[in-house]
Amino acid sequence: MIFSFLKDTVFRGLSEKKHGF
């Protein structure tokens, strides 16, 4: 669903930021 997709995107963004910093 769209909500699930958004959740996955947000989690991915947070993970990338954590790895970046």
C-alpha positions as semicolon CSV with decimal commas, in nm:
position;residue;x (nm);y (nm);z (nm)
1;M;0,000;0,000;0,000
2;I;0,104;0,364;-0,034
3;F;0,136;0,399;0,344
4;S;0,371;0,101;0,359
5;F;0,577;0,245;0,073
6;L;0,606;0,581;0,251
7;K;0,706;0,407;0,573
8;D;0,976;0,209;0,391
9;T;1,105;0,527;0,226
10;V;1,120;0,714;0,556
11;F;1,297;0,426;0,728
12;R;1,544;0,407;0,441
13;G;1,610;0,781;0,463
14;L;1,670;0,758;0,838
15;S;1,903;0,462;0,790
16;E;2,098;0,648;0,520
17;K;2,128;0,955;0,742
18;K;2,248;0,741;1,033
19;H;2,513;0,581;0,811
20;G;2,608;0,919;0,665
21;F;2,660;1,077;1,004
